Coordinates of C-alpha atoms in Angstrom, one line a residue:
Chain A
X1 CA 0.0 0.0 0.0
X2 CA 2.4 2.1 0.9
X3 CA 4.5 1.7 -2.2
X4 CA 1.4 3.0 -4.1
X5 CA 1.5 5.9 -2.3
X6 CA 5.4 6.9 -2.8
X7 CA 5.0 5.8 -6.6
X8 CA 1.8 7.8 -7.3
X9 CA 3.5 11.0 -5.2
X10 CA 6.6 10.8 -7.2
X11 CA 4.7 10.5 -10.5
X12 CA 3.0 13.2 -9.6
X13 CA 5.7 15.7 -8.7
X14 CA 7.5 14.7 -12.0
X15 CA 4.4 15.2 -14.1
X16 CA 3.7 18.7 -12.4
X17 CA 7.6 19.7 -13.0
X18 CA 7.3 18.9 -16.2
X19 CA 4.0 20.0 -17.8
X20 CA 1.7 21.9 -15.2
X21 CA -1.0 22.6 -17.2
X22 CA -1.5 18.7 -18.7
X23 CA -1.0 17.5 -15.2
X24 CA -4.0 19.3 -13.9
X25 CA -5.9 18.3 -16.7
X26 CA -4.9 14.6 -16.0
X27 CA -5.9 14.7 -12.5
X28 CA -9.2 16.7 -13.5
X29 CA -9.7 13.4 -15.5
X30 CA -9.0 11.3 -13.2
X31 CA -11.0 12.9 -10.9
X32 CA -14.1 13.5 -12.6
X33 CA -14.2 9.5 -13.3
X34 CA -13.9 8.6 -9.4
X35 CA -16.7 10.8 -8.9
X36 CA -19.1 9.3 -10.8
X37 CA -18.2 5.6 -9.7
X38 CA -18.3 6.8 -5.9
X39 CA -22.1 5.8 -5.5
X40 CA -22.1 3.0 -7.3
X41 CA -18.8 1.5 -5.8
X42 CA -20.1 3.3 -2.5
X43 CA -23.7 0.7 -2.4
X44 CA -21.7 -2.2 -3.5
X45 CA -19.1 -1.9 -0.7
X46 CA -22.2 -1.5 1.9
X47 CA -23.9 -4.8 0.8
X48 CA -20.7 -6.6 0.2
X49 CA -20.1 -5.5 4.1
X50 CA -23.5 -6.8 5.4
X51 CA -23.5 -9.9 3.7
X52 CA -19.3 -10.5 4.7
X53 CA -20.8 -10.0 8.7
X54 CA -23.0 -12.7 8.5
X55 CA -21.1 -15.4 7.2
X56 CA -18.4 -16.5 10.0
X57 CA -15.5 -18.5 9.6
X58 CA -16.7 -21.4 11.2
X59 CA -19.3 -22.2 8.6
X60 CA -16.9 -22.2 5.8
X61 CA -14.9 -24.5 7.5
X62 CA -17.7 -26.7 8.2
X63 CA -18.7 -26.9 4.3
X64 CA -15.3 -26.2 2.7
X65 CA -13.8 -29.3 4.1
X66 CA -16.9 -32.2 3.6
X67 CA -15.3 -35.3 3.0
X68 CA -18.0 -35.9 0.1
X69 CA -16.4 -33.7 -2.1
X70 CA -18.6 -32.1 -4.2
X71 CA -20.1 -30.2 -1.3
X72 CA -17.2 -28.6 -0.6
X73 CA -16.5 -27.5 -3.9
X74 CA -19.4 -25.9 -4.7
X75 CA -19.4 -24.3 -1.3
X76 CA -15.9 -22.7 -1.7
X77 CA -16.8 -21.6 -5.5
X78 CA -20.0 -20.0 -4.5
X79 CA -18.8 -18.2 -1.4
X80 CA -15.4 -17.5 -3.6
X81 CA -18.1 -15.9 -6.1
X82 CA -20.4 -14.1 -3.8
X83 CA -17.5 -12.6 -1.3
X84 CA -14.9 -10.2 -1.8
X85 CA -11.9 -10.4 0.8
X86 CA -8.9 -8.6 0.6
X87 CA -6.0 -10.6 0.2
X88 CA -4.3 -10.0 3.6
X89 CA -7.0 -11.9 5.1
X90 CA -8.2 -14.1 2.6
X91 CA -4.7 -15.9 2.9
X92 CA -4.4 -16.7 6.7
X93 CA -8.4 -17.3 6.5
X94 CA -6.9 -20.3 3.6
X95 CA -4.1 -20.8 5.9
X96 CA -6.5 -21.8 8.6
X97 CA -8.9 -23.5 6.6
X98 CA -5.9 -26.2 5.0
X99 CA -4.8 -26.6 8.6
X100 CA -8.3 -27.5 9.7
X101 CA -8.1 -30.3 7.3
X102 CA -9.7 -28.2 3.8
X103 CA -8.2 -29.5 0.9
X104 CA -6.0 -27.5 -1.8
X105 CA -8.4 -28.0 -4.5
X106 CA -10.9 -26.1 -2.3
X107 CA -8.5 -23.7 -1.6
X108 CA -7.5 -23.2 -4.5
X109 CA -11.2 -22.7 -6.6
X110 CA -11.4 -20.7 -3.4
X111 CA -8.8 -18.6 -3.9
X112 CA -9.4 -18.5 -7.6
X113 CA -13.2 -17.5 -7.5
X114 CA -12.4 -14.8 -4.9
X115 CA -9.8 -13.3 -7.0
X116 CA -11.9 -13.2 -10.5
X117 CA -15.5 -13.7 -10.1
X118 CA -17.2 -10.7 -8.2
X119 CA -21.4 -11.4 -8.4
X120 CA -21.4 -8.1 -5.9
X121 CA -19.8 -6.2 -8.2
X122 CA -21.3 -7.6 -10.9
X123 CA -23.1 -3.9 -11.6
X124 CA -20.0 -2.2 -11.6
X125 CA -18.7 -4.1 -13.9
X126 CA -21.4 -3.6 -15.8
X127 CA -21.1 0.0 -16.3
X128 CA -17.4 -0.7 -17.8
X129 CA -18.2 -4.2 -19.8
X130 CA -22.1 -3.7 -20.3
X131 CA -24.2 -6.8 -18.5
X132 CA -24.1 -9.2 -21.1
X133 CA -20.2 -9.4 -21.5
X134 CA -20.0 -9.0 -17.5
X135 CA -21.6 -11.9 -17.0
X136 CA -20.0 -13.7 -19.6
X137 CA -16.6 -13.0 -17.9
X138 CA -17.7 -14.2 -14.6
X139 CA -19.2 -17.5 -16.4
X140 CA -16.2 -18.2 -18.2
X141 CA -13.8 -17.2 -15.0
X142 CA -15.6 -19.6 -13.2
X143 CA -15.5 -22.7 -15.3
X144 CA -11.7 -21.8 -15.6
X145 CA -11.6 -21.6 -12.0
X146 CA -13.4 -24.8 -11.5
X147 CA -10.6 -26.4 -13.9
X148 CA -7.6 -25.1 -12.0
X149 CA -9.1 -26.3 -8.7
X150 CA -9.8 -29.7 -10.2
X151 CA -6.0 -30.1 -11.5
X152 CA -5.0 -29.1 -8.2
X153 CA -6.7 -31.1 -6.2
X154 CA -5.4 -34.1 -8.6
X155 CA -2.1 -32.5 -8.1
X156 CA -1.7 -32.8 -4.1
X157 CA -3.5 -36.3 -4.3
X158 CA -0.8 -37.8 -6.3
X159 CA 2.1 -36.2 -4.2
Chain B
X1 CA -28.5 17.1 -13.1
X2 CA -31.9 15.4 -11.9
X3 CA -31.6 12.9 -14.6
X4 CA -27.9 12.5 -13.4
X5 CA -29.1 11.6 -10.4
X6 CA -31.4 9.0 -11.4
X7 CA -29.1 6.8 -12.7
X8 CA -27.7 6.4 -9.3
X9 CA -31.2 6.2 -7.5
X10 CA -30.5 2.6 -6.7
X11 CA -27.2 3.2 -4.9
X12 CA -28.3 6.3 -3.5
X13 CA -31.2 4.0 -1.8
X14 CA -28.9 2.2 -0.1
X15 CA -26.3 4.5 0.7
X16 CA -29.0 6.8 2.8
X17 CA -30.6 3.6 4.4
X18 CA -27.5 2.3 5.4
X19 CA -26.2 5.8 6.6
X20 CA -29.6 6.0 9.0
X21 CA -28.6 2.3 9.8
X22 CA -25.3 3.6 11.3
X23 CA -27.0 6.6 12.9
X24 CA -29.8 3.8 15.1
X25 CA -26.8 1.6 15.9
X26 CA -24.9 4.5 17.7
X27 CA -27.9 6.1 19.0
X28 CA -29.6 3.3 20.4
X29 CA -26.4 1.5 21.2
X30 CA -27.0 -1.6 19.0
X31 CA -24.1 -3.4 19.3
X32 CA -24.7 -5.9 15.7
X33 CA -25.0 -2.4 13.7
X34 CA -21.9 -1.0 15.7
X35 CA -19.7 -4.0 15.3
X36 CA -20.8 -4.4 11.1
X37 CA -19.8 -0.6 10.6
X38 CA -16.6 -1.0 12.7
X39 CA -15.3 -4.1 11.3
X40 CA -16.7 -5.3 8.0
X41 CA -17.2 -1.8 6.6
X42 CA -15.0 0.4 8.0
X43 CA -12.2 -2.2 6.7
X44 CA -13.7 -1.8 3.0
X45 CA -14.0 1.7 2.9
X46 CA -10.3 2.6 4.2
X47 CA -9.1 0.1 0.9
X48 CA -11.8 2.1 -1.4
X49 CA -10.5 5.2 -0.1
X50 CA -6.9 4.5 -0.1
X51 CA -6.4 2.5 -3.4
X52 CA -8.4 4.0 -5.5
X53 CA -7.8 7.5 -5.5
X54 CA -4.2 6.8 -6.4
X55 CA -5.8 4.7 -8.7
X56 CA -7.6 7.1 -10.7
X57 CA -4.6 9.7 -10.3
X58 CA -2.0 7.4 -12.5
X59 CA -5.0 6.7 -15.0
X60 CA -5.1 10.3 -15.5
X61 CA -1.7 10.9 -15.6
X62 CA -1.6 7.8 -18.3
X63 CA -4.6 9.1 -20.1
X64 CA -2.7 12.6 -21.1
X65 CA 0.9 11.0 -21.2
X66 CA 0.8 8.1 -22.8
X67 CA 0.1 8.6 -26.7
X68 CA -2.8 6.6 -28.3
X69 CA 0.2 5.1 -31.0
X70 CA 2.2 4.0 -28.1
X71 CA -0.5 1.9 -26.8
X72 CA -1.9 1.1 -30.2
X73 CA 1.9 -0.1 -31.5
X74 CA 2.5 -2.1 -28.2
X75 CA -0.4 -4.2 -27.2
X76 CA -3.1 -3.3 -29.6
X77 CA -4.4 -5.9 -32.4
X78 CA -1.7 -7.9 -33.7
X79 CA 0.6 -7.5 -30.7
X80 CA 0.5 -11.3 -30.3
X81 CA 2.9 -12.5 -27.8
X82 CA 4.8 -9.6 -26.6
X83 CA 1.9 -7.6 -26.1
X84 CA 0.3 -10.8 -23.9
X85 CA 3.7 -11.0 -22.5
X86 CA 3.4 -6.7 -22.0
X87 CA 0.0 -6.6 -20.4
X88 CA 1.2 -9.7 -17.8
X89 CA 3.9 -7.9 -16.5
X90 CA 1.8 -4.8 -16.4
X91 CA -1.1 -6.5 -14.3
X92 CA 1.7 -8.1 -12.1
X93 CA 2.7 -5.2 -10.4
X94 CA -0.2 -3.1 -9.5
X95 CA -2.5 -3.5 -6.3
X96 CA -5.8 -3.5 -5.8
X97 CA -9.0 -5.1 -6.0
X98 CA -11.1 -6.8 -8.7
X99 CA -13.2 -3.6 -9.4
X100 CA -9.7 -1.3 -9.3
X101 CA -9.1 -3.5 -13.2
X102 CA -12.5 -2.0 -14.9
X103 CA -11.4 1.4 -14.8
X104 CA -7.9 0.9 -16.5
X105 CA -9.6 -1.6 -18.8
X106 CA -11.3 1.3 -20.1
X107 CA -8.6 3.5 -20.6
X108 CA -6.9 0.6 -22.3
X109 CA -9.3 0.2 -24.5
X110 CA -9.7 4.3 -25.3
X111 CA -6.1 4.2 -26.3
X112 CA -6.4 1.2 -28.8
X113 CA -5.2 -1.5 -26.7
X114 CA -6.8 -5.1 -28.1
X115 CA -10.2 -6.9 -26.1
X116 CA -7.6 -10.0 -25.6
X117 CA -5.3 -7.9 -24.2
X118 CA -7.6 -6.3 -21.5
X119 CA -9.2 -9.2 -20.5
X120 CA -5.4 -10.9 -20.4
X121 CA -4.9 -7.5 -18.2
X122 CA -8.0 -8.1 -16.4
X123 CA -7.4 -11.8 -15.6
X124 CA -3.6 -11.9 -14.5
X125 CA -4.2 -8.6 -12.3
X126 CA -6.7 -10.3 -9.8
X127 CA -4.8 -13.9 -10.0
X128 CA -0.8 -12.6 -9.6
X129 CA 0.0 -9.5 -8.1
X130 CA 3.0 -9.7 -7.1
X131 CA 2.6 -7.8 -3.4
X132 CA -0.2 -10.4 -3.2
X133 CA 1.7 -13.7 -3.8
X134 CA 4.2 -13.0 -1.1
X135 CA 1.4 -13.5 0.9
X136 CA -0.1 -16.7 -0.6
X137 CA 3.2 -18.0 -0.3
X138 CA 3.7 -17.2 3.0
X139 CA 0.2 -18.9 4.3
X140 CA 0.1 -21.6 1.8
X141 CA 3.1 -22.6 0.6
X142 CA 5.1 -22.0 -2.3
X143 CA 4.3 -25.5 -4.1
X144 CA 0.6 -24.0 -3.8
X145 CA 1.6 -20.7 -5.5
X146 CA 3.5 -21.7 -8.0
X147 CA 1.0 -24.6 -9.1
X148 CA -1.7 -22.2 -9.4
X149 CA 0.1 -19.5 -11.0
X150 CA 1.4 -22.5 -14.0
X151 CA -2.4 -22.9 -14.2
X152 CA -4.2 -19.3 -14.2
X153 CA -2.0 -17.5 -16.1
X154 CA -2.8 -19.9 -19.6
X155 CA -6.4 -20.4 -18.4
X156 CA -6.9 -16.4 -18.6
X157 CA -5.2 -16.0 -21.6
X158 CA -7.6 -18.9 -23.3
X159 CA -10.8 -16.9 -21.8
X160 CA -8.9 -13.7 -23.5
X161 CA -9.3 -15.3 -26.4
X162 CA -12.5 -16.5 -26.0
X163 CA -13.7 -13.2 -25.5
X164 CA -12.0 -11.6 -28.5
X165 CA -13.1 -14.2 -30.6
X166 CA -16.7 -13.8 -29.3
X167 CA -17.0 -9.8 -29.0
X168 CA -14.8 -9.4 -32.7
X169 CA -17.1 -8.3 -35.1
X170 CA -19.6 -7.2 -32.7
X171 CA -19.3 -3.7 -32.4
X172 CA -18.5 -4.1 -29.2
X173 CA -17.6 -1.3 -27.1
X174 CA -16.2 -0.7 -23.1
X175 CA -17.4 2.2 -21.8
X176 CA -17.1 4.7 -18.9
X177 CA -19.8 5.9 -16.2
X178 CA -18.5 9.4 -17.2
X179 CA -19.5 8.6 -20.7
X180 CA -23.2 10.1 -21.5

């Protein structure tokens, strides 16, 4: 975080020394843009919040790691889907959940889903991608992520 | 400026409910209100408010910097490998969440980058950020990370090309909230 700072600082300070007048323009840019996804990112961060406080860690563990299999799979891809963790806790919450007996596969469609399917911000995307293509990316990024879980679960059961 | 407004009536719903939500938690001390604002949200908002503001400062800065032929030259159509290779190492290094990617996928696209590109962009900035894997590594291993880095990075490049392939001759278009 704090490298985006010092990079984005410098940048800035270079930009201004060397062209004043484009670098206002560039921030004026930048600025108007930020504006007008503030609501939008503003309501999906308030749901995403609600919904995060009412799922607690000891659920997931309970259907991440049935021994059936396909439970727990379609658990961690949905939550994966649904959820959106930052990374510095998504990791020790994975970290917990292979030492509580969670497989990789899991984790790793976990992981995967998390990272590139976002359902919450589905209508932010939208405004970018248009719906149709939105949801076309998450389908796809799902199936692929639903692969790479599958080949990593055959992975760590054959070493 | 009213119909401006309206677009966001949806998200304007929810940001004044939730806002009187936070004002009956403190006022009648409910604790479940209290502790979702606290945690859950407050922990959101600092990342929203941290990230993306420098976010949106380097794609201006890009967006009257960087020239359109640049771009255009370097990963637009027909950039084949480099430009794949380009847009990886790109994605690799920035930070952020999913929703920080749709903002410089649009400036990408203004300046004449390629669809597979962007969605190579899109797809290898969630799955490998570099700040991000020291992490993974550190919690799941390095086997882990380096298995599911072999396997994202050519599964997002095939849904690239999916996409391309898909949206090519469809007029297809990314666009911008601040477009109207």
């Amino acid at each position: 975080m704090t490298i985006l700072f010092i990079i984005t600082g410098a940048l800035l300070v270079v930009s201004f020394i060397a062209n004043k007048q484009k670098t206002l323009e560039g921030l004026k840019k930048g600025a108007l843009q930020f504006l007008k996804l503030l609501p939008t990112l503003l309501s999906v961060i308030i749901l995403v919040s609600i919904a995060m406080y009412f799922i607690p860690e000891k659920m997931l563990i309970k259907y991440f790691g049935d021994q059936a299999g396909v439970l727990g799979y379609l658990s961690a891809s949905l939550v994966g889907s649904v959820s959106l963790i930052p990374g510095f806790i998504s990791y020790p919450l994975a970290g917990m959940l292979v030492e509580s007996g969670v497989g990789y596969g899991v984790i790793a469609l976990f992981i995967t889903t998390l990272k590139m399917v976002g359902i919450m911000t589905i209508p932010l995307e939208a405004k970018y991608f248009g719906m149709k293509v939105t949801l076309q990316r998450n389908a796809l990024s799902l199936i692929g992520a639903i692969v790479i879980g599958i080949i990593m679960a055959v992975f760590f059961a054959v070493t | 400026m009213l119909r401006e407004l309206k677009k966001y009536r949806f998200d304007l719903t929810v940001i004044v409910l939730f806002a009187g939500l936070i004002g009956i938690s403190y006022l009648a001390e409910w604790t479940t209100g209290q502790q979702l604002v606290e945690t859950t949200f407050w922990r959101f908002l600092k990342e929203m408010l941290t990230i993306l503001p420098c976010m949106f400062i380097l794609i201006g800065l890009f967006d009257v910097w960087i020239p359109r032929e640049k771009i255009e030259k370097h990963v637009g159509r027909g950039s084949g490998i480099k430009g794949i290779a380009l847009m990886i190492l790109l994605a690799v290094t920035q930070v952020g969440p999913l929703y920080a990617a749709f903002p410089v996928a649009h400036l990408l696209w203004k300046k004449g980058c390629s669809l597979r590109n962007i969605f190579v962009y899109v797809g290898t900035f969630s799955a490998a950020k570099i700040p991000m894997l020291t992490f993974e590594i550190g919690f799941l291993g390095i086997t882990f990370s380096v298995l599911r880095l072999i396997l994202t990075i050519p599964v997002f490049i095939l849904i690239a090309i999916i996409m391309e392939r898909y949206l090519r001759n469809k007029k297809y278009a990314i666009r911008s909230p601040d477009d109207s």
